[in-house]
Amino acid sequence: MSERVDVDRRGFLKCMAWTGTGLLWSVSGGVLSSRPIGAGAAEAAESPGAPATFSFAQISDTHIGFKGEANRDSMATFEAAVARIRALDPKPAFLIHTGDITHTQKAGSFDIAREGLRSAGVERTFWVPGEHDVYADGGAEYLERFATGRPGRGWQSFDHGGVHFVGLVNVLTYKAGGLGNLGAEQLEWLERDVAGLSSSTPIVVFAHVPLWAVYPQWGWVTDDAAQALGYLRRFGSVTVLNGHIHQIMQKVEGNVTFHTARSTAFPQPAPGAAPSSGPMKVPAETLRDVLGIREVTYAPGRDRLAVVDASLA
Amino acid sequence: MSASRRMLATIVAIAVLLPTSGRVARAQDAGARIEIKAHGFGVPELTVPLGTTVTWINHDDDPHTVTSTANVFRSPGLDTDETWAYTFTRPGTYEYFCTLHPLMTGKVIVRSGS
């Protein structure tokens, strides 16, 4: 790839990241609109009295056990994130954790994450793994703790308030030279899972590695995501929530809106902006500006979900 | 900089200066080291005599693994500054990668002759 093309792409993605910061995004028929984050999610829903209006929170890339230069006290920022969730008003119906729960699968790390999120005062957390949660043992501990009774290797779906949620696993089949991957078994399951749904059902998909090609040179892509998205194309509203890249980016493709989330542990560089995608060191006083959580609100009768990212600052 | 670090730097410098991406370990080497830095194996292709012990050391803030694609060897996760060593007792070509960052790949070629 020529340097010029690389820079153009990098500049474009940087711009995408920048425009998302501190704004409430909503999408209708593929058109994005935004307002300052202070406007609040409840207001965005525009029907605060409707019983089925609900919100949920996304937390990602907690990397329990991280002690690197990019954040010497990742427990403190994790706890700050939990406090942010605890303070959300209205209270989220549930939490989703989009993976890299632990940094290196050290003993006790999963327990710290689970206990920490329990103290957020939210009834239930739905988990998907990141590669840091499965690399040491092929996913044995994760699957035993978080995915018992599920089909296949931990993927899941559930319904809440008229929205169909799908949790996909794209980190279990990493091969040399490879990328995030869903695999044939999971893709077949997904096709069956959504086959009986009306096309007007809002869909929320969550998975660790982005389901769009953010930056393949760093492996920030799921190589068979197009097939999964093919099964979702007929739906009027599809929201895809990912982690993995420790920064906010959005993309709209037809009725599908993609969002990547911040980490609670450390930021990563914009695509191509550093020699590698490893943890990025920022001045201590700005660290909490680039870490955060996300609140997503659904209001019945509206095909768009309001996505609000909140930093830990 | 300690003497050992200076030596490591020299080894890396020599590896970088070689005309190809490979490095040939001499028979009198006690062993060979591969530095992991910026999501890469410092010597992506290393040729060693039979019986050589190769040590990998991780300088990144991210953990990495050294995992044989043919399941011959598999390191645990190497956190920052952790090392892992493997002694090659059979000739052949050993390709490996990092299970956390599968775009990180390397190769050790083990020669039977001295």
Tab-separated table of C-alpha atoms in Angstrom:
chain	number	residue	atom	x	y	z
A	1	MET	CA	0.000	0.000	0.000
A	2	SER	CA	1.361	3.425	-0.915
A	3	GLU	CA	2.046	5.925	1.838
A	4	ARG	CA	-0.393	8.408	0.374
A	5	VAL	CA	-3.326	6.015	0.515
A	6	ASP	CA	-2.318	4.996	4.017
A	7	VAL	CA	-2.281	8.575	5.246
A	8	ASP	CA	-5.620	9.356	3.650
A	9	ARG	CA	-7.204	6.391	5.321
A	10	ARG	CA	-5.607	7.244	8.628
A	11	GLY	CA	-6.779	10.839	8.417
A	12	PHE	CA	-10.277	9.726	7.602
A	13	LEU	CA	-10.465	7.332	10.532
A	14	LYS	CA	-8.975	9.893	12.907
A	15	CYS	CA	-11.672	12.280	11.842
A	16	MET	CA	-14.315	9.635	12.464
A	17	ALA	CA	-12.967	9.129	15.964
A	18	TRP	CA	-12.838	12.809	16.744
A	19	THR	CA	-16.357	13.593	15.675
A	20	GLY	CA	-17.766	10.982	18.044
A	21	THR	CA	-16.238	12.342	21.214
A	22	GLY	CA	-18.608	13.890	23.688
A	23	LEU	CA	-21.660	13.717	21.481
A	24	LEU	CA	-24.873	11.805	21.603
A	25	TRP	CA	-25.331	9.987	18.333
A	26	SER	CA	-28.583	8.782	16.977
A	27	VAL	CA	-29.392	7.327	13.614
A	28	SER	CA	-32.538	7.036	11.562
A	29	GLY	CA	-32.609	5.525	8.111
A	30	GLY	CA	-28.841	5.743	7.925
A	31	VAL	CA	-28.692	9.452	8.767
A	32	LEU	CA	-26.693	10.387	11.822
A	33	SER	CA	-27.556	13.276	14.050
A	34	SER	CA	-25.847	14.439	17.188
A	35	ARG	CA	-26.227	16.622	20.226
A	36	PRO	CA	-23.957	17.437	23.157
A	37	ILE	CA	-23.667	14.648	25.663
A	38	GLY	CA	-25.136	16.863	28.412
A	39	ALA	CA	-28.544	16.679	26.745
A	40	GLY	CA	-28.999	13.291	28.374
A	41	ALA	CA	-30.225	9.938	27.147
A	42	ALA	CA	-33.660	10.112	28.783
A	43	GLU	CA	-34.438	13.304	26.905
A	44	ALA	CA	-33.168	11.760	23.692
A	45	ALA	CA	-35.680	8.957	24.015
A	46	GLU	CA	-38.464	11.591	23.871
A	47	SER	CA	-40.960	9.319	25.566
A	48	PRO	CA	-39.816	9.159	29.170
A	49	GLY	CA	-43.184	7.915	30.372
A	50	ALA	CA	-43.417	4.954	27.997
A	51	PRO	CA	-42.977	1.786	30.011
A	52	ALA	CA	-40.909	-0.059	27.457
A	53	THR	CA	-38.287	2.645	27.041
A	54	PHE	CA	-35.096	1.226	28.441
A	55	SER	CA	-31.386	1.725	28.419
A	56	PHE	CA	-28.435	-0.557	28.893
A	57	ALA	CA	-24.757	0.110	29.454
A	58	GLN	CA	-21.689	-1.152	27.635
A	59	ILE	CA	-18.347	-1.607	29.340
A	60	SER	CA	-15.360	-2.934	27.428
A	61	ASP	CA	-11.718	-3.889	27.616
A	62	THR	CA	-11.381	-3.739	31.387
A	63	HIS	CA	-8.070	-5.660	31.116
A	64	ILE	CA	-8.103	-6.596	34.799
A	65	GLY	CA	-4.464	-7.095	35.775
A	66	PHE	CA	-2.967	-4.474	33.438
A	67	LYS	CA	-0.070	-2.646	35.115
A	68	GLY	CA	1.783	-1.194	32.139
A	69	GLU	CA	3.085	2.324	31.650
A	70	ALA	CA	-0.105	3.401	29.923
A	71	ASN	CA	-1.993	3.067	33.237
A	72	ARG	CA	-0.265	2.003	36.441
A	73	ASP	CA	-3.574	1.803	38.298
A	74	SER	CA	-6.096	0.182	35.997
A	75	MET	CA	-8.094	-0.978	39.049
A	76	ALA	CA	-8.785	2.637	39.988
A	77	THR	CA	-10.085	3.460	36.516
A	78	PHE	CA	-12.128	0.235	36.466
A	79	GLU	CA	-13.711	1.278	39.761
A	80	ALA	CA	-14.357	4.755	38.366
A	81	ALA	CA	-16.154	3.137	35.425
A	82	VAL	CA	-18.260	1.030	37.788
A	83	ALA	CA	-19.148	4.200	39.726
A	84	ARG	CA	-20.195	5.855	36.449
A	85	ILE	CA	-22.537	2.963	35.704
A	86	ARG	CA	-23.908	3.018	39.252
A	87	ALA	CA	-24.749	6.701	38.838
A	88	LEU	CA	-26.646	6.297	35.544
A	89	ASP	CA	-30.170	7.613	35.703
A	90	PRO	CA	-32.357	5.949	34.660
A	91	LYS	CA	-30.766	2.744	35.820
A	92	PRO	CA	-29.722	0.518	32.916
A	93	ALA	CA	-31.752	-2.647	32.446
A	94	PHE	CA	-28.523	-4.631	32.125
A	95	LEU	CA	-24.862	-4.411	31.223
A	96	ILE	CA	-22.928	-5.831	28.339
A	97	HIS	CA	-19.182	-6.419	28.562
A	98	THR	CA	-17.609	-6.591	25.118
A	99	GLY	CA	-14.520	-8.521	26.071
A	100	ASP	CA	-10.926	-8.356	27.175
A	101	ILE	CA	-12.320	-8.717	30.649
A	102	THR	CA	-8.820	-9.684	31.851
A	103	HIS	CA	-5.381	-8.705	30.622
A	104	THR	CA	-3.591	-12.042	30.897
A	105	GLN	CA	-6.123	-14.472	32.411
A	106	LYS	CA	-4.257	-14.386	35.744
A	107	ALA	CA	-5.988	-16.336	38.514
A	108	GLY	CA	-8.759	-14.310	40.114
A	109	SER	CA	-9.041	-11.728	37.311
A	110	PHE	CA	-12.447	-12.902	36.116
A	111	ASP	CA	-13.708	-12.798	39.715
A	112	ILE	CA	-12.533	-9.210	40.163
A	113	ALA	CA	-14.400	-8.167	37.023
A	114	ARG	CA	-17.553	-10.008	37.967
A	115	GLU	CA	-17.611	-8.730	41.545
A	116	GLY	CA	-16.810	-5.212	40.406
A	117	LEU	CA	-19.684	-5.126	37.943
A	118	ARG	CA	-22.025	-6.631	40.530
A	119	SER	CA	-21.341	-3.571	42.666
A	120	ALA	CA	-22.574	-1.366	39.802
A	121	GLY	CA	-26.082	-2.190	41.007
A	122	VAL	CA	-27.248	-3.545	37.657
A	123	GLU	CA	-29.127	-6.800	37.771
A	124	ARG	CA	-27.360	-8.696	35.024
A	125	THR	CA	-24.281	-8.587	32.815
A	126	PHE	CA	-24.033	-10.282	29.426
A	127	TRP	CA	-20.455	-11.117	28.474
A	128	VAL	CA	-18.548	-11.888	25.302
A	129	PRO	CA	-14.845	-12.762	25.391
A	130	GLY	CA	-11.896	-10.886	23.959
A	131	GLU	CA	-8.708	-12.615	22.846
A	132	HIS	CA	-7.079	-11.748	26.181
A	133	ASP	CA	-9.745	-13.885	27.905
A	134	VAL	CA	-9.126	-17.033	25.903
A	135	TYR	CA	-5.568	-17.045	24.560
A	136	ALA	CA	-3.941	-18.995	27.382
A	137	ASP	CA	-6.336	-21.942	27.530
A	138	GLY	CA	-8.349	-21.797	24.320
A	139	GLY	CA	-11.287	-20.346	26.219
A	140	ALA	CA	-11.814	-23.198	28.715
A	141	GLU	CA	-12.090	-21.008	31.821
A	142	TYR	CA	-14.151	-18.310	30.136
A	143	LEU	CA	-16.620	-20.800	28.679
A	144	GLU	CA	-17.013	-22.584	32.000
A	145	ARG	CA	-17.615	-19.373	33.929
A	146	PHE	CA	-19.651	-17.305	31.509
A	147	ALA	CA	-21.163	-19.558	28.892
A	148	THR	CA	-22.515	-22.708	30.495
A	149	GLY	CA	-25.696	-23.894	28.870
A	150	ARG	CA	-25.200	-21.839	25.738
A	151	PRO	CA	-25.141	-23.287	22.248
A	152	GLY	CA	-21.845	-23.754	20.432
A	153	ARG	CA	-18.926	-21.933	22.007
A	154	GLY	CA	-20.528	-19.203	24.027
A	155	TRP	CA	-22.530	-17.206	21.522
A	156	GLN	CA	-25.949	-16.079	22.706
A	157	SER	CA	-29.115	-14.181	21.936
A	158	PHE	CA	-31.937	-12.791	24.040
A	159	ASP	CA	-34.861	-10.398	23.780
A	160	HIS	CA	-35.500	-7.362	25.899
A	161	GLY	CA	-38.231	-4.762	25.491
A	162	GLY	CA	-38.859	-5.687	21.869
A	163	VAL	CA	-35.183	-5.593	20.881
A	164	HIS	CA	-33.324	-8.739	19.825
A	165	PHE	CA	-29.763	-8.895	21.206
A	166	VAL	CA	-27.069	-11.131	19.729
A	167	GLY	CA	-23.701	-11.707	21.441
A	168	LEU	CA	-21.121	-13.086	19.010
A	169	VAL	CA	-17.725	-14.636	19.754
A	170	ASN	CA	-14.981	-13.792	17.251
A	171	VAL	CA	-11.758	-14.521	19.155
A	172	LEU	CA	-11.742	-18.303	19.534
A	173	THR	CA	-10.203	-19.296	16.243
A	174	TYR	CA	-7.173	-17.051	15.947
A	175	LYS	CA	-4.686	-18.618	13.535
A	176	ALA	CA	-1.228	-17.481	12.438
A	177	GLY	CA	-1.611	-14.510	10.134
A	178	GLY	CA	-5.316	-14.486	10.885
A	179	LEU	CA	-7.950	-12.040	12.052
A	180	GLY	CA	-11.091	-12.059	14.139
A	181	ASN	CA	-13.319	-14.879	12.963
A	182	LEU	CA	-16.857	-16.101	13.657
A	183	GLY	CA	-16.656	-19.507	11.991
A	184	ALA	CA	-19.158	-21.584	10.062
A	185	GLU	CA	-20.918	-23.078	13.093
A	186	GLN	CA	-21.670	-19.689	14.628
A	187	LEU	CA	-22.734	-18.198	11.292
A	188	GLU	CA	-25.214	-21.044	10.777
A	189	TRP	CA	-26.544	-20.492	14.276
A	190	LEU	CA	-26.949	-16.759	13.619
A	191	GLU	CA	-28.837	-17.364	10.397
A	192	ARG	CA	-31.289	-19.649	12.235
A	193	ASP	CA	-31.469	-17.344	15.248
A	194	VAL	CA	-32.780	-14.364	13.296
A	195	ALA	CA	-34.717	-16.279	10.605
A	196	GLY	CA	-38.076	-16.087	12.387
A	197	LEU	CA	-37.889	-12.422	13.349
A	198	SER	CA	-39.890	-9.674	11.715
A	199	SER	CA	-37.722	-7.239	9.758
A	200	SER	CA	-39.029	-4.434	11.967
A	201	THR	CA	-37.394	-5.980	15.066
A	202	PRO	CA	-34.532	-3.756	16.217
A	203	ILE	CA	-31.314	-5.782	16.406
A	204	VAL	CA	-28.332	-5.126	18.654
A	205	VAL	CA	-25.196	-7.180	17.959
A	206	PHE	CA	-22.284	-7.135	20.375
A	207	ALA	CA	-18.877	-8.762	19.920
A	208	HIS	CA	-15.288	-7.988	20.856
A	209	VAL	CA	-13.386	-7.460	17.587
A	210	PRO	CA	-15.050	-4.924	15.261
A	211	LEU	CA	-17.388	-6.407	12.664
A	212	TRP	CA	-16.209	-3.856	10.108
A	213	ALA	CA	-12.746	-3.359	8.662
A	214	VAL	CA	-11.415	-0.647	10.977
A	215	TYR	CA	-7.759	-1.364	10.182
A	216	PRO	CA	-6.878	-4.817	8.875
A	217	GLN	CA	-3.134	-4.063	9.110
A	218	TRP	CA	-3.512	-4.288	12.887
A	219	GLY	CA	-6.031	-7.098	12.792
A	220	TRP	CA	-8.897	-4.728	13.629
A	221	VAL	CA	-11.408	-6.642	11.523
A	222	THR	CA	-13.453	-9.854	11.557
A	223	ASP	CA	-12.762	-11.684	8.345
A	224	ASP	CA	-16.176	-13.349	7.937
A	225	ALA	CA	-18.278	-10.497	9.342
A	226	ALA	CA	-19.799	-9.748	5.922
A	227	GLN	CA	-21.636	-13.056	6.007
A	228	ALA	CA	-23.071	-12.312	9.445
A	229	LEU	CA	-24.150	-8.850	8.359
A	230	GLY	CA	-25.764	-10.388	5.303
A	231	TYR	CA	-28.233	-12.195	7.575
A	232	LEU	CA	-29.064	-8.869	9.256
A	233	ARG	CA	-29.397	-6.692	6.155
A	234	ARG	CA	-33.191	-7.024	5.910
A	235	PHE	CA	-33.704	-5.514	9.365
A	236	GLY	CA	-34.617	-1.841	9.593
A	237	SER	CA	-32.401	-1.108	12.575
A	238	VAL	CA	-29.149	-2.887	13.388
A	239	THR	CA	-26.749	-1.535	16.006
A	240	VAL	CA	-23.340	-3.190	16.277
A	241	LEU	CA	-21.335	-2.626	19.467
A	242	ASN	CA	-17.673	-3.660	19.613
A	243	GLY	CA	-14.591	-3.157	21.759
A	244	HIS	CA	-10.989	-4.237	21.055
A	245	ILE	CA	-9.596	-0.954	19.725
A	246	HIS	CA	-9.951	1.155	22.903
A	247	GLN	CA	-11.341	4.224	21.143
A	248	ILE	CA	-14.641	5.479	19.813
A	249	MET	CA	-15.401	5.095	16.122
A	250	GLN	CA	-18.628	4.974	14.201
A	251	LYS	CA	-19.659	3.883	10.772
A	252	VAL	CA	-23.024	3.699	9.062
A	253	GLU	CA	-23.748	1.217	6.303
A	254	GLY	CA	-27.374	1.198	5.199
A	255	ASN	CA	-29.450	0.415	8.267
A	256	VAL	CA	-26.439	-0.863	10.189
A	257	THR	CA	-24.626	1.421	12.612
A	258	PHE	CA	-21.268	0.332	14.013
A	259	HIS	CA	-19.805	1.676	17.245
A	260	THR	CA	-16.537	0.797	18.937
A	261	ALA	CA	-16.110	1.598	22.622
A	262	ARG	CA	-13.456	2.971	24.899
A	263	SER	CA	-11.594	0.799	27.365
A	264	THR	CA	-11.546	1.369	31.120
A	265	ALA	CA	-7.841	0.448	31.306
A	266	PHE	CA	-5.779	2.195	28.592
A	267	PRO	CA	-6.184	3.885	25.209
A	268	GLN	CA	-4.772	2.602	21.916
A	269	PRO	CA	-3.457	4.717	19.052
A	270	ALA	CA	-5.564	5.785	16.097
A	271	PRO	CA	-5.136	3.359	13.185
A	272	GLY	CA	-1.637	3.599	11.761
A	273	ALA	CA	-0.665	6.454	14.099
A	274	ALA	CA	1.991	4.387	15.933
A	275	PRO	CA	4.402	1.570	15.061
A	276	SER	CA	2.036	-0.914	16.710
A	277	SER	CA	-1.424	-1.053	18.232
A	278	GLY	CA	-0.100	-1.564	21.776
A	279	PRO	CA	-1.176	0.462	24.846
A	280	MET	CA	-0.778	4.211	24.245
A	281	LYS	CA	0.746	6.394	26.913
A	282	VAL	CA	-0.935	9.773	27.349
A	283	PRO	CA	-0.215	12.486	29.951
A	284	ALA	CA	-1.560	11.317	33.326
A	285	GLU	CA	-3.940	14.272	33.596
A	286	THR	CA	-5.663	13.341	30.329
A	287	LEU	CA	-5.851	9.570	30.819
A	288	ARG	CA	-9.442	9.593	32.084
A	289	ASP	CA	-10.525	11.661	29.082
A	290	VAL	CA	-9.818	8.688	26.829
A	291	LEU	CA	-11.301	5.954	29.014
A	292	GLY	CA	-15.014	5.467	29.496
A	293	ILE	CA	-18.310	3.645	29.374
A	294	ARG	CA	-21.359	3.832	27.100
A	295	GLU	CA	-25.098	4.116	27.619
A	296	VAL	CA	-27.536	3.009	24.930
A	297	THR	CA	-31.226	3.910	25.025
A	298	TYR	CA	-34.070	2.377	23.043
A	299	ALA	CA	-37.490	3.986	22.729
A	300	PRO	CA	-40.339	1.931	21.229
A	301	GLY	CA	-41.634	3.149	17.915
A	302	ARG	CA	-38.321	4.685	16.960
A	303	ASP	CA	-35.926	2.708	14.870
A	304	ARG	CA	-32.859	4.393	16.250
A	305	LEU	CA	-31.006	3.735	19.434
A	306	ALA	CA	-29.363	6.651	21.227
A	307	VAL	CA	-25.706	5.946	21.965
A	308	VAL	CA	-23.957	8.118	24.542
A	309	ASP	CA	-20.296	7.721	25.385
A	310	ALA	CA	-19.146	9.081	28.733
A	311	SER	CA	-15.487	9.484	29.632
A	312	LEU	CA	-14.149	8.853	33.129
A	313	ALA	CA	-12.924	12.430	33.432
B	1	MET	CA	22.512	0.465	30.386
B	2	SER	CA	23.705	-2.809	31.907
B	3	ALA	CA	26.249	-4.995	30.157
B	4	SER	CA	23.640	-7.617	29.342
B	5	ARG	CA	21.314	-5.032	27.874
B	6	ARG	CA	24.173	-3.629	25.830
B	7	MET	CA	24.859	-7.120	24.535
B	8	LEU	CA	21.198	-7.572	23.639
B	9	ALA	CA	21.225	-4.278	21.816
B	10	THR	CA	24.281	-5.435	19.882
B	11	ILE	CA	22.598	-8.700	18.936
B	12	VAL	CA	19.550	-6.817	17.747
B	13	ALA	CA	21.728	-4.366	15.836
B	14	ILE	CA	23.570	-7.236	14.109
B	15	ALA	CA	20.265	-8.869	13.239
B	16	VAL	CA	18.981	-5.634	11.775
B	17	LEU	CA	22.143	-5.159	9.710
B	18	LEU	CA	21.986	-8.583	8.092
B	19	PRO	CA	21.054	-8.366	4.432
B	20	THR	CA	18.099	-10.742	4.759
B	21	SER	CA	15.436	-10.888	7.413
B	22	GLY	CA	16.990	-14.064	8.784
B	23	ARG	CA	19.737	-14.482	11.306
B	24	VAL	CA	22.111	-17.437	11.485
B	25	ALA	CA	23.163	-18.432	14.965
B	26	ARG	CA	26.750	-19.715	15.106
B	27	ALA	CA	27.476	-23.112	16.640
B	28	GLN	CA	29.450	-21.550	19.473
B	29	ASP	CA	26.455	-19.430	20.527
B	30	ALA	CA	25.248	-20.574	23.910
B	31	GLY	CA	21.782	-19.828	22.641
B	32	ALA	CA	19.814	-17.330	20.688
B	33	ARG	CA	17.468	-14.607	21.824
B	34	ILE	CA	14.533	-13.069	20.053
B	35	GLU	CA	13.351	-9.704	21.253
B	36	ILE	CA	9.618	-9.056	21.037
B	37	LYS	CA	8.961	-5.389	20.526
B	38	ALA	CA	6.246	-3.186	18.974
B	39	HIS	CA	4.154	-6.239	18.160
B	40	GLY	CA	6.904	-7.973	16.242
B	41	PHE	CA	9.434	-10.774	16.643
B	42	GLY	CA	12.836	-9.051	16.411
B	43	VAL	CA	14.261	-11.790	14.202
B	44	PRO	CA	11.314	-13.061	12.179
B	45	GLU	CA	13.438	-15.832	10.652
B	46	LEU	CA	16.241	-17.422	12.647
B	47	THR	CA	18.466	-20.326	11.605
B	48	VAL	CA	20.118	-22.320	14.410
B	49	PRO	CA	22.119	-25.527	14.796
B	50	LEU	CA	20.432	-28.555	16.287
B	51	GLY	CA	20.224	-28.419	20.065
B	52	THR	CA	20.044	-24.622	20.293
B	53	THR	CA	17.957	-23.094	23.022
B	54	VAL	CA	16.089	-20.037	21.774
B	55	THR	CA	14.855	-17.501	24.312
B	56	TRP	CA	12.103	-14.996	23.580
B	57	ILE	CA	11.793	-11.873	25.702
B	58	ASN	CA	8.765	-9.563	25.612
B	59	HIS	CA	9.485	-5.823	25.805
B	60	ASP	CA	5.912	-4.733	25.058
B	61	ASP	CA	3.253	-3.552	27.479
B	62	ASP	CA	0.994	-6.089	25.797
B	63	PRO	CA	1.319	-9.791	26.579
B	64	HIS	CA	2.396	-12.089	23.761
B	65	THR	CA	2.769	-15.795	23.174
B	66	VAL	CA	5.169	-17.928	21.148
B	67	THR	CA	2.919	-20.611	19.732
B	68	SER	CA	3.905	-23.164	17.129
B	69	THR	CA	1.441	-23.286	14.236
B	70	ALA	CA	1.920	-27.083	14.149
B	71	ASN	CA	1.410	-27.420	17.915
B	72	VAL	CA	5.041	-28.381	18.562
B	73	PHE	CA	5.474	-25.829	21.346
B	74	ARG	CA	3.331	-23.293	23.122
B	75	SER	CA	4.584	-20.662	25.551
B	76	PRO	CA	2.389	-19.325	28.302
B	77	GLY	CA	1.407	-15.679	28.003
B	78	LEU	CA	4.533	-13.540	28.340
B	79	ASP	CA	3.829	-10.332	30.194
B	80	THR	CA	6.168	-7.344	30.055
B	81	ASP	CA	9.855	-8.389	30.458
B	82	GLU	CA	9.002	-12.067	30.812
B	83	THR	CA	11.019	-14.641	28.890
B	84	TRP	CA	10.397	-18.120	27.576
B	85	ALA	CA	12.871	-20.617	26.135
B	86	TYR	CA	12.621	-23.684	23.958
B	87	THR	CA	15.364	-26.126	22.971
B	88	PHE	CA	15.162	-27.409	19.411
B	89	THR	CA	16.130	-31.084	19.382
B	90	ARG	CA	14.934	-32.016	15.892
B	91	PRO	CA	15.864	-30.427	12.590
B	92	GLY	CA	13.166	-28.692	10.624
B	93	THR	CA	11.314	-25.440	10.072
B	94	TYR	CA	9.213	-24.230	12.957
B	95	GLU	CA	6.670	-21.522	12.254
B	96	TYR	CA	5.099	-19.768	15.170
B	97	PHE	CA	2.789	-16.856	15.992
B	98	CYS	CA	1.288	-14.914	18.870
B	99	THR	CA	-2.184	-16.161	19.764
B	100	LEU	CA	-3.152	-12.659	20.922
B	101	HIS	CA	-1.870	-10.896	17.822
B	102	PRO	CA	-1.992	-13.483	15.057
B	103	LEU	CA	-0.451	-11.102	12.538
B	104	MET	CA	2.787	-11.504	14.545
B	105	THR	CA	4.555	-14.478	13.003
B	106	GLY	CA	8.075	-15.921	13.055
B	107	LYS	CA	10.096	-18.903	11.961
B	108	VAL	CA	12.995	-20.898	13.405
B	109	ILE	CA	14.961	-23.112	11.011
B	110	VAL	CA	16.924	-25.865	12.769
B	111	ARG	CA	19.848	-27.349	10.785
B	112	SER	CA	21.159	-30.803	11.588
B	113	GLY	CA	24.782	-30.066	10.503
B	114	SER	CA	27.200	-28.304	12.847
